Amino acid sequence: MPIYEYACGNCGHEFETLVRSGAAPDCPSCHSTELRKRLSVFATAGSTAAANPVPAGPCGACGHPDGPGSCALD
Ligand SMILES: [Zn+2]
């Protein structure tokens, strides 16, 4: 079940809550339903390293079957 962050548009209170589909959350402080939805705390972990693994072939760089460096010798 996703957790969402909300900021109350009435009193400014910020809180997290579980949201079921069809249910309208309200501010736990003033019970206003004027809420601004913020990003989920799970969605903000953005910087994953762009891992682009190169398959290790015989050449070590390009996968040339004749051995290391063969692709550089033309
Ligand atoms: Zn409020």
Coordinates of N, CA, C and O and ligand atoms in Angstrom, one line a residue:
M1 N 0.8 -1.2 0.0 CA 0.0 0.0 0.0 C 0.9 1.3 0.0 O 1.8 1.3 0.8
P2 N 0.6 2.2 -0.9 CA 1.5 3.3 -1.0 C 1.3 4.3 0.1 O 0.2 4.5 0.6
I3 N 2.4 4.9 0.5 CA 2.3 6.0 1.5 C 2.5 7.3 0.7 O 3.4 7.5 -0.1
Y4 N 1.6 8.3 1.0 CA 1.7 9.6 0.3 C 1.9 10.7 1.3 O 1.5 10.6 2.5
E5 N 2.6 11.7 0.9 CA 2.8 12.8 1.7 C 1.9 13.9 1.3 O 1.7 14.2 0.1
Y6 N 1.3 14.5 2.3 CA 0.3 15.6 2.0 C 0.7 16.9 2.7 O 1.3 16.8 3.8
A7 N 0.4 18.0 2.2 CA 0.5 19.2 2.9 C -0.9 19.9 2.9 O -1.5 20.0 1.9
C8 N -1.3 20.2 4.1 CA -2.6 20.7 4.3 C -2.7 22.2 3.7 O -1.8 23.0 4.0
G9 N -3.7 22.4 2.9 CA -3.8 23.7 2.3 C -4.5 24.7 3.2 O -4.6 25.9 3.0
N10 N -5.0 24.2 4.3 CA -5.7 25.1 5.3 C -4.7 25.5 6.4 O -4.6 26.7 6.7
C11 N -4.1 24.6 7.1 CA -3.2 24.9 8.2 C -1.7 24.7 7.9 O -0.9 25.1 8.7
G12 N -1.4 24.1 6.8 CA 0.0 23.9 6.4 C 0.6 22.7 7.0 O 1.8 22.5 6.9
H13 N -0.1 21.9 7.7 CA 0.4 20.7 8.4 C 0.8 19.7 7.3 O 0.1 19.5 6.3
E14 N 2.0 19.1 7.5 CA 2.5 18.1 6.6 C 2.5 16.8 7.2 O 2.9 16.6 8.4
F15 N 2.0 15.8 6.5 CA 1.9 14.5 7.1 C 1.9 13.4 6.0 O 1.8 13.7 4.8
E16 N 2.1 12.2 6.5 CA 2.1 11.1 5.5 C 1.0 10.2 5.9 O 0.6 10.1 7.1
T17 N 0.4 9.6 4.9 CA -0.7 8.7 5.2 C -0.8 7.6 4.2 O -0.5 7.8 3.0
L18 N -1.4 6.5 4.6 CA -1.7 5.4 3.7 C -3.0 5.8 3.0 O -3.9 6.3 3.6
V19 N -3.0 5.6 1.7 CA -4.2 6.0 1.0 C -4.8 4.8 0.3 O -4.2 4.1 -0.5
R20 N -6.0 4.4 0.7 CA -6.7 3.4 0.0 C -7.5 4.0 -1.2 O -7.9 5.2 -1.1
S21 N -7.7 3.2 -2.2 CA -8.4 3.8 -3.4 C -9.8 4.1 -3.0 O -10.5 3.3 -2.4
G22 N -10.2 5.3 -3.4 CA -11.6 5.7 -3.1 C -11.7 6.5 -1.8 O -12.7 7.1 -1.6
A23 N -10.7 6.4 -1.0 CA -10.7 7.1 0.3 C -10.1 8.5 0.2 O -9.0 8.7 -0.4
A24 N -10.8 9.5 0.7 CA -10.2 10.9 0.7 C -9.6 11.2 2.1 O -10.3 11.2 3.1
P25 N -8.3 11.4 2.1 CA -7.7 11.7 3.4 C -8.0 13.1 3.8 O -8.2 13.9 3.0
D26 N -7.9 13.3 5.1 CA -8.1 14.6 5.6 C -6.9 15.0 6.6 O -6.2 14.1 7.1
C27 N -6.8 16.2 6.8 CA -5.7 16.7 7.7 C -5.9 16.2 9.1 O -7.0 16.4 9.7
P28 N -4.9 15.5 9.7 CA -5.1 15.1 11.1 C -5.1 16.2 12.1 O -5.5 16.0 13.3
S29 N -4.7 17.4 11.7 CA -4.7 18.5 12.6 C -6.0 19.3 12.6 O -6.5 19.6 13.6
C30 N -6.4 19.6 11.4 CA -7.6 20.5 11.3 C -8.8 19.8 10.6 O -9.9 20.4 10.4
H31 N -8.5 18.6 10.1 CA -9.5 17.8 9.4 C -10.0 18.4 8.1 O -11.1 18.1 7.6
S32 N -9.2 19.3 7.5 CA -9.6 19.9 6.2 C -9.2 18.8 5.1 O -8.3 18.0 5.3
T33 N -10.0 18.9 4.1 CA -9.7 18.0 3.0 C -9.0 18.7 1.8 O -8.8 18.2 0.7
E34 N -8.6 20.0 2.1 CA -7.9 20.7 1.1 C -6.4 20.4 1.2 O -5.6 21.1 1.8
L35 N -6.1 19.3 0.6 CA -4.7 18.8 0.7 C -4.0 18.9 -0.6 O -4.6 18.7 -1.7
R36 N -2.7 19.2 -0.5 CA -1.9 19.1 -1.7 C -1.0 17.8 -1.6 O -0.3 17.6 -0.6
K37 N -1.1 17.0 -2.6 CA -0.4 15.8 -2.6 C 1.1 16.1 -2.9 O 1.4 16.8 -3.9
R38 N 2.0 15.5 -2.1 CA 3.4 15.6 -2.4 C 3.9 14.3 -2.9 O 3.2 13.3 -3.0
L39 N 5.1 14.3 -3.3 CA 5.7 13.1 -3.8 C 5.8 12.0 -2.7 O 6.1 12.3 -1.6
S40 N 5.6 10.8 -3.1 CA 5.8 9.7 -2.1 C 7.3 9.7 -1.7 O 8.2 10.0 -2.5
V41 N 7.5 9.3 -0.5 CA 8.9 9.3 0.0 C 9.7 8.2 -0.7 O 10.9 8.3 -0.7
F42 N 9.0 7.2 -1.3 CA 9.7 6.2 -2.0 C 10.1 6.6 -3.4 O 11.0 6.1 -4.0
A43 N 9.4 7.6 -3.9 CA 9.6 8.0 -5.3 C 10.7 9.0 -5.4 O 11.2 9.4 -6.5
T44 N 11.2 9.5 -4.3 CA 12.2 10.6 -4.3 C 13.6 10.1 -4.3 O 14.5 10.9 -4.5
A45 N 13.8 8.8 -4.1 CA 15.2 8.3 -4.2 C 15.6 8.2 -5.6 O 15.4 7.1 -6.2
G46 N 16.1 9.2 -6.2 CA 16.2 9.3 -7.6 C 17.6 8.8 -8.2 O 17.6 8.3 -9.3
S47 N 18.7 9.1 -7.5 CA 20.0 8.9 -8.1 C 20.5 7.5 -8.1 O 21.3 7.2 -7.2
T48 N 20.0 6.7 -8.9 CA 20.6 5.3 -9.1 C 21.7 5.4 -10.1 O 21.5 6.0 -11.1
A49 N 22.8 4.8 -9.9 CA 23.9 4.8 -10.8 C 23.4 4.1 -12.1 O 22.8 3.1 -12.1
A50 N 23.8 4.8 -13.2 CA 23.4 4.2 -14.5 C 24.3 3.1 -14.8 O 25.3 3.2 -15.5
A51 N 23.9 1.9 -14.3 CA 24.7 0.7 -14.5 C 24.5 0.2 -15.9 O 23.4 -0.2 -16.2
N52 N 25.5 0.1 -16.7 CA 25.4 -0.4 -18.0 C 26.5 -1.5 -18.2 O 27.5 -1.3 -18.8
P53 N 26.2 -2.7 -17.6 CA 27.2 -3.7 -17.6 C 27.5 -4.2 -19.0 O 26.7 -4.5 -19.8
V54 N 28.8 -4.2 -19.3 CA 29.3 -4.8 -20.6 C 29.6 -6.2 -20.4 O 30.3 -6.6 -19.5
P55 N 29.0 -7.0 -21.3 CA 29.3 -8.5 -21.2 C 30.7 -8.8 -21.4 O 31.4 -8.3 -22.3
A56 N 31.3 -9.6 -20.5 CA 32.7 -9.9 -20.6 C 33.0 -10.9 -21.7 O 32.7 -12.1 -21.6
G57 N 33.6 -10.4 -22.8 CA 34.0 -11.3 -23.9 C 35.4 -11.6 -23.8 O 36.1 -11.1 -23.0
P58 N 35.9 -12.4 -24.8 CA 37.3 -12.8 -24.8 C 38.2 -11.5 -25.0 O 39.3 -11.5 -24.4
C59 N 37.8 -10.6 -25.7 CA 38.6 -9.4 -25.9 C 38.7 -8.5 -24.6 O 39.6 -7.8 -24.4
G60 N 37.7 -8.6 -23.9 CA 37.6 -7.8 -22.6 C 37.0 -6.4 -22.9 O 36.6 -5.7 -22.0
A61 N 36.9 -6.0 -24.1 CA 36.3 -4.7 -24.4 C 35.2 -4.8 -25.4 O 34.2 -4.2 -25.2
C62 N 35.4 -5.6 -26.5 CA 34.3 -5.6 -27.5 C 33.8 -7.0 -27.7 O 32.9 -7.2 -28.5
G63 N 34.4 -8.0 -27.1 CA 33.9 -9.3 -27.3 C 34.5 -10.0 -28.5 O 34.0 -11.0 -29.0
H64 N 35.6 -9.5 -29.0 CA 36.2 -10.1 -30.2 C 36.7 -11.5 -29.8 O 37.4 -11.7 -28.8
P65 N 36.4 -12.5 -30.6 CA 36.8 -13.9 -30.2 C 38.3 -14.2 -30.3 O 38.7 -15.2 -29.8
D66 N 39.1 -13.4 -31.0 CA 40.5 -13.7 -31.2 C 41.4 -13.3 -30.0 O 42.6 -13.5 -30.0
G67 N 40.8 -12.8 -28.9 CA 41.6 -12.5 -27.8 C 41.7 -11.0 -27.5 O 41.2 -10.2 -28.2
P68 N 42.3 -10.7 -26.3 CA 42.4 -9.3 -25.9 C 43.1 -8.4 -26.9 O 44.2 -8.8 -27.4
G69 N 42.5 -7.3 -27.2 CA 43.2 -6.4 -28.1 C 43.0 -6.6 -29.6 O 43.5 -5.9 -30.4
S70 N 42.4 -7.7 -29.9 CA 42.3 -8.1 -31.3 C 41.5 -7.1 -32.1 O 41.8 -6.9 -33.3
C71 N 40.6 -6.5 -31.5 CA 39.7 -5.6 -32.2 C 40.4 -4.3 -32.5 O 40.1 -3.6 -33.5
A72 N 41.5 -4.0 -31.8 CA 42.3 -2.8 -32.1 C 43.2 -2.9 -33.2 O 43.7 -2.0 -33.8
L73 N 43.6 -4.2 -33.5 CA 44.6 -4.5 -34.6 C 43.8 -4.7 -35.9 O 43.1 -5.6 -36.1
D74 N 44.0 -3.7 -36.8 CA 43.2 -3.8 -38.0 C 44.0 -4.2 -39.2 O 45.1 -3.7 -39.3
Ligands
ZN1 ZN -4.8 21.1 8.3

